Amino acid sequence: MPILTPAVDEYLAAHRAPPDDLLAEMEAHGERDRVPIVPPETGELLHVLARATGARRILEVGTAIGVSTLYLARALPADGLLVSFEIDAERHAAATSYLDRAGLAERVDLRLQDARAGLAALDGAWDLAFVDAAKGEYATYLDEILRLLRPGGLVVADNALMSGTVATGEADSTWPQALVDTGRAFVDHVLGHPELTATVLPVGDGVALAVRR
Ligand SMILES: C[S@@+](CC[C@H](N)C(=O)[O-])C[C@H]1O[C@@H](n2cnc3c(N)ncnc32)[C@H](O)[C@@H]1O
């Protein structure tokens, strides 16, 4: 359910460029197989953030079929790198094929691996991390990401408002009470984190945005 009023949502949708053929195919795939993917406004935000920050090394938790990966990877310079984790083999294979067709295979390292183990095994300094996997694991991902993010680096987490249920505290048909409670705790955690300066945007399903101090 959109967080914005229908009129604002329609206005923004009417001013958005249509997806190119590949992205349209991926969106249709997501719809057909009920794969949760970022809506276009969140994808565009990811692309703009990656471009605006000049990100060269990006982490992603939750590839699915690669829609958010595509928005991020298209913002990378030719020698940039995006490492993304996914535990579902079928989705990982689909994402690999789509990113290959996008001509971005050189820039992306799509790993069929639990992100908790994958992040723990990484080192180095990363510019931007996008979190969009199991909602109950966000705090664990964040701990590892903070170890990997350079000072001034950005963490972006999707579904921060969970159809607005995080604001009301009441479950809906999409978000059960346990996840709503987890989502509320995560927002409090990010906004109060001593190593982060953070905000929450009402874009898509809500996006938490935090810069590492
Ligand atoms: C919301 S979808 C990701 C959508 C994708 N970011 C996009 O917008 O195109 C979440 C994905 O995270 C994956 N996932 C869940 N737990 C995970 C974990 N611990 N490590 C890696 N992937 C995980 C799920 O299999 C699912 O495909």
GROMACS .gro file of C-alpha atoms and ligand atoms in nm:
model
  240
    1MET     CA    1   0.000   0.000   0.000
    2PRO     CA    2   0.148   0.343  -0.088
    3ILE     CA    3   0.243   0.557   0.211
    4LEU     CA    4   0.169   0.880   0.024
    5THR     CA    5  -0.181   1.001  -0.063
    6PRO     CA    6  -0.311   0.851  -0.392
    7ALA     CA    7  -0.300   1.196  -0.557
    8VAL     CA    8   0.070   1.249  -0.473
    9ASP     CA    9   0.150   0.892  -0.573
   10GLU     CA   10  -0.024   0.934  -0.911
   11TYR     CA   11   0.142   1.271  -0.971
   12LEU     CA   12   0.490   1.128  -0.911
   13ALA     CA   13   0.417   0.817  -1.121
   14ALA     CA   14   0.301   1.037  -1.410
   15HIS     CA   15   0.631   1.227  -1.400
   16ARG     CA   16   0.849   0.918  -1.399
   17ALA     CA   17   1.027   0.797  -1.712
   18PRO     CA   18   0.903   0.452  -1.820
   19PRO     CA   19   1.139   0.159  -1.752
   20ASP     CA   20   1.363   0.041  -2.034
   21ASP     CA   21   1.288  -0.301  -2.187
   22LEU     CA   22   1.511  -0.498  -1.950
   23LEU     CA   23   1.379  -0.333  -1.635
   24ALA     CA   24   1.021  -0.375  -1.762
   25GLU     CA   25   1.088  -0.745  -1.813
   26MET     CA   26   1.230  -0.775  -1.460
   27GLU     CA   27   0.932  -0.591  -1.313
   28ALA     CA   28   0.695  -0.826  -1.499
   29HIS     CA   29   0.893  -1.124  -1.366
   30GLY     CA   30   0.862  -0.989  -1.010
   31GLU     CA   31   0.488  -0.940  -1.053
   32ARG     CA   32   0.433  -1.283  -1.212
   33ASP     CA   33   0.635  -1.481  -0.955
   34ARG     CA   34   0.544  -1.259  -0.660
   35VAL     CA   35   0.906  -1.165  -0.596
   36PRO     CA   36   0.920  -0.854  -0.376
   37ILE     CA   37   1.125  -0.587  -0.556
   38VAL     CA   38   1.180  -0.218  -0.492
   39PRO     CA   39   0.919   0.011  -0.651
   40PRO     CA   40   1.055   0.252  -0.917
   41GLU     CA   41   1.073   0.549  -0.679
   42THR     CA   42   1.298   0.354  -0.441
   43GLY     CA   43   1.510   0.228  -0.730
   44GLU     CA   44   1.553   0.583  -0.858
   45LEU     CA   45   1.647   0.701  -0.510
   46LEU     CA   46   1.914   0.429  -0.486
   47HIS     CA   47   2.054   0.530  -0.824
   48VAL     CA   48   2.064   0.900  -0.734
   49LEU     CA   49   2.225   0.830  -0.394
   50ALA     CA   50   2.494   0.612  -0.550
   51ARG     CA   51   2.565   0.876  -0.815
   52ALA     CA   52   2.553   1.169  -0.572
   53THR     CA   53   2.795   1.005  -0.330
   54GLY     CA   54   3.027   0.887  -0.609
   55ALA     CA   55   3.003   0.533  -0.469
   56ARG     CA   56   3.262   0.296  -0.615
   57ARG     CA   57   3.214   0.000  -0.379
   58ILE     CA   58   2.861  -0.102  -0.292
   59LEU     CA   59   2.719  -0.380  -0.074
   60GLU     CA   60   2.368  -0.518  -0.114
   61VAL     CA   61   2.183  -0.754   0.118
   62GLY     CA   62   1.896  -0.924  -0.067
   63THR     CA   63   1.946  -0.940  -0.446
   64ALA     CA   64   1.623  -1.127  -0.534
   65ILE     CA   65   1.610  -1.108  -0.917
   66GLY     CA   66   1.838  -0.804  -0.932
   67VAL     CA   67   1.609  -0.502  -0.974
   68SER     CA   68   1.766  -0.286  -0.701
   69THR     CA   69   2.105  -0.428  -0.806
   70LEU     CA   70   2.045  -0.291  -1.156
   71TYR     CA   71   1.959   0.059  -1.031
   72LEU     CA   72   2.274   0.062  -0.814
   73ALA     CA   73   2.511  -0.100  -1.064
   74ARG     CA   74   2.407   0.145  -1.336
   75ALA     CA   75   2.535   0.424  -1.110
   76LEU     CA   76   2.882   0.270  -1.071
   77PRO     CA   77   3.187   0.382  -1.267
   78ALA     CA   78   3.338   0.124  -1.506
   79ASP     CA   79   3.589   0.009  -1.241
   80GLY     CA   80   3.330   0.004  -0.960
   81LEU     CA   81   3.215  -0.305  -0.769
   82LEU     CA   82   2.886  -0.416  -0.621
   83VAL     CA   83   2.873  -0.729  -0.402
   84SER     CA   84   2.520  -0.860  -0.344
   85PHE     CA   85   2.394  -1.155  -0.137
   86GLU     CA   86   2.093  -1.379  -0.200
   87ILE     CA   87   1.998  -1.716  -0.045
   88ASP     CA   88   1.741  -1.825  -0.305
   89ALA     CA   89   1.919  -2.012  -0.587
   90GLU     CA   90   1.648  -1.951  -0.850
   91ARG     CA   91   1.640  -1.576  -0.783
   92HIS     CA   92   2.019  -1.559  -0.778
   93ALA     CA   93   2.034  -1.731  -1.119
   94ALA     CA   94   1.774  -1.493  -1.263
   95ALA     CA   95   1.961  -1.189  -1.130
   96THR     CA   96   2.288  -1.317  -1.276
   97SER     CA   97   2.128  -1.353  -1.617
   98TYR     CA   98   1.963  -1.007  -1.606
   99LEU     CA   99   2.279  -0.826  -1.491
  100ASP     CA  100   2.474  -1.006  -1.760
  101ARG     CA  101   2.225  -0.891  -2.024
  102ALA     CA  102   2.253  -0.537  -1.884
  103GLY     CA  103   2.625  -0.549  -1.964
  104LEU     CA  104   2.712  -0.511  -1.595
  105ALA     CA  105   2.857  -0.855  -1.519
  106GLU     CA  106   3.206  -0.706  -1.475
  107ARG     CA  107   3.086  -0.468  -1.207
  108VAL     CA  108   2.870  -0.704  -1.000
  109ASP     CA  109   2.963  -0.998  -0.781
  110LEU     CA  110   2.635  -1.177  -0.707
  111ARG     CA  111   2.683  -1.429  -0.430
  112LEU     CA  112   2.451  -1.719  -0.348
  113GLN     CA  113   2.520  -1.695   0.023
  114ASP     CA  114   2.358  -1.595   0.351
  115ALA     CA  115   2.445  -1.226   0.389
  116ARG     CA  116   2.526  -1.270   0.758
  117ALA     CA  117   2.811  -1.508   0.678
  118GLY     CA  118   2.900  -1.321   0.358
  119LEU     CA  119   2.934  -0.983   0.527
  120ALA     CA  120   3.130  -1.132   0.816
  121ALA     CA  121   3.386  -1.268   0.568
  122LEU     CA  122   3.439  -0.933   0.393
  123ASP     CA  123   3.680  -0.656   0.476
  124GLY     CA  124   3.790  -0.329   0.319
  125ALA     CA  125   3.619   0.008   0.302
  126TRP     CA  126   3.276   0.030   0.136
  127ASP     CA  127   3.093   0.344   0.026
  128LEU     CA  128   2.728   0.243   0.031
  129ALA     CA  129   2.524  -0.051   0.161
  130PHE     CA  130   2.164  -0.132   0.068
  131VAL     CA  131   1.972  -0.358   0.307
  132ASP     CA  132   1.661  -0.534   0.175
  133ALA     CA  133   1.648  -0.896   0.296
  134ALA     CA  134   1.492  -1.064   0.605
  135LYS     CA  135   1.337  -0.787   0.814
  136GLY     CA  136   1.415  -0.966   1.141
  137GLU     CA  137   1.785  -0.972   1.053
  138TYR     CA  138   1.833  -0.601   0.976
  139ALA     CA  139   2.009  -0.524   1.306
  140THR     CA  140   2.255  -0.810   1.245
  141TYR     CA  141   2.330  -0.689   0.890
  142LEU     CA  142   2.378  -0.337   1.024
  143ASP     CA  143   2.638  -0.449   1.279
  144GLU     CA  144   2.849  -0.608   1.005
  145ILE     CA  145   2.794  -0.319   0.765
  146LEU     CA  146   2.916  -0.067   1.023
  147ARG     CA  147   3.241  -0.262   1.042
  148LEU     CA  148   3.278  -0.236   0.663
  149LEU     CA  149   3.151   0.114   0.586
  150ARG     CA  150   3.402   0.396   0.550
  151PRO     CA  151   3.340   0.711   0.758
  152GLY     CA  152   3.092   0.917   0.556
  153GLY     CA  153   2.959   0.600   0.392
  154LEU     CA  154   2.586   0.551   0.351
  155VAL     CA  155   2.352   0.276   0.473
  156VAL     CA  156   2.011   0.255   0.306
  157ALA     CA  157   1.745   0.018   0.441
  158ASP     CA  158   1.417  -0.058   0.263
  159ASN     CA  159   1.072  -0.120   0.416
  160ALA     CA  160   1.150   0.112   0.705
  161LEU     CA  161   0.781   0.207   0.728
  162MET     CA  162   0.622  -0.127   0.623
  163SER     CA  163   0.313   0.018   0.451
  164GLY     CA  164   0.287   0.271   0.735
  165THR     CA  165   0.242   0.001   1.003
  166VAL     CA  166   0.572   0.105   1.163
  167ALA     CA  167   0.415   0.446   1.230
  168THR     CA  168   0.082   0.316   1.362
  169GLY     CA  169   0.226   0.013   1.540
  170GLU     CA  170  -0.060  -0.198   1.407
  171ALA     CA  171  -0.023  -0.500   1.178
  172ASP     CA  172  -0.192  -0.518   0.838
  173SER     CA  173  -0.249  -0.794   0.581
  174THR     CA  174   0.114  -0.765   0.459
  175TRP     CA  175   0.303  -0.702   0.781
  176PRO     CA  176   0.233  -0.925   1.086
  177GLN     CA  177   0.264  -0.776   1.433
  178ALA     CA  178   0.600  -0.941   1.507
  179LEU     CA  179   0.759  -0.779   1.200
  180VAL     CA  180   0.597  -0.443   1.272
  181ASP     CA  181   0.748  -0.455   1.622
  182THR     CA  182   1.087  -0.548   1.472
  183GLY     CA  183   1.057  -0.265   1.220
  184ARG     CA  184   0.979  -0.011   1.492
  185ALA     CA  185   1.275  -0.131   1.698
  186PHE     CA  186   1.502  -0.106   1.392
  187VAL     CA  187   1.399   0.253   1.317
  188ASP     CA  188   1.464   0.349   1.680
  189HIS     CA  189   1.798   0.167   1.666
  190VAL     CA  190   1.912   0.348   1.349
  191LEU     CA  191   1.790   0.692   1.453
  192GLY     CA  192   1.954   0.663   1.794
  193HIS     CA  193   2.275   0.491   1.684
  194PRO     CA  194   2.585   0.669   1.813
  195GLU     CA  195   2.786   0.591   1.497
  196LEU     CA  196   2.517   0.712   1.254
  197THR     CA  197   2.340   1.030   1.150
  198ALA     CA  198   2.008   0.903   1.018
  199THR     CA  199   1.667   0.991   0.882
  200VAL     CA  200   1.364   0.805   0.744
  201LEU     CA  201   1.210   0.901   0.410
  202PRO     CA  202   0.848   0.823   0.309
  203VAL     CA  203   0.965   0.694  -0.030
  204GLY     CA  204   0.821   0.364  -0.155
  205ASP     CA  205   0.771   0.148   0.153
  206GLY     CA  206   0.986   0.381   0.365
  207VAL     CA  207   1.362   0.414   0.336
  208ALA     CA  208   1.599   0.457   0.632
  209LEU     CA  209   1.903   0.656   0.529
  210ALA     CA  210   2.208   0.681   0.753
  211VAL     CA  211   2.558   0.818   0.712
  212ARG     CA  212   2.844   0.676   0.918
  213ARG     CA  213   3.009   0.941   1.133
  214LIG     C1  214   1.276  -0.797  -0.072
  214LIG     S1  215   1.369  -0.917  -0.153
  214LIG     C2  216   1.500  -0.824  -0.225
  214LIG     C3  217   1.454  -0.739  -0.338
  214LIG     C4  218   1.566  -0.669  -0.413
  214LIG     N1  219   1.649  -0.591  -0.322
  214LIG     C5  220   1.507  -0.577  -0.517
  214LIG     O1  221   1.447  -0.476  -0.478
  214LIG     O2  222   1.516  -0.604  -0.635
  214LIG     C6  223   1.453  -0.994  -0.019
  214LIG     C7  224   1.545  -1.108  -0.063
  214LIG     O3  225   1.635  -1.134   0.045
  214LIG     C8  226   1.664  -1.272   0.043
  214LIG     N2  227   1.717  -1.306   0.176
  214LIG     C9  228   1.649  -1.327   0.292
  214LIG     N3  229   1.733  -1.351   0.393
  214LIG    C10  230   1.859  -1.343   0.340
  214LIG    C11  231   1.989  -1.358   0.395
  214LIG     N4  232   2.008  -1.384   0.525
  214LIG     N5  233   2.095  -1.344   0.312
  214LIG    C12  234   2.077  -1.316   0.180
  214LIG     N6  235   1.956  -1.303   0.124
  214LIG    C13  236   1.849  -1.315   0.202
  214LIG    C14  237   1.531  -1.337   0.008
  214LIG     O4  238   1.552  -1.466  -0.047
  214LIG    C15  239   1.472  -1.238  -0.092
  214LIG     O5  240   1.496  -1.275  -0.226
   0.00000   0.00000   0.00000
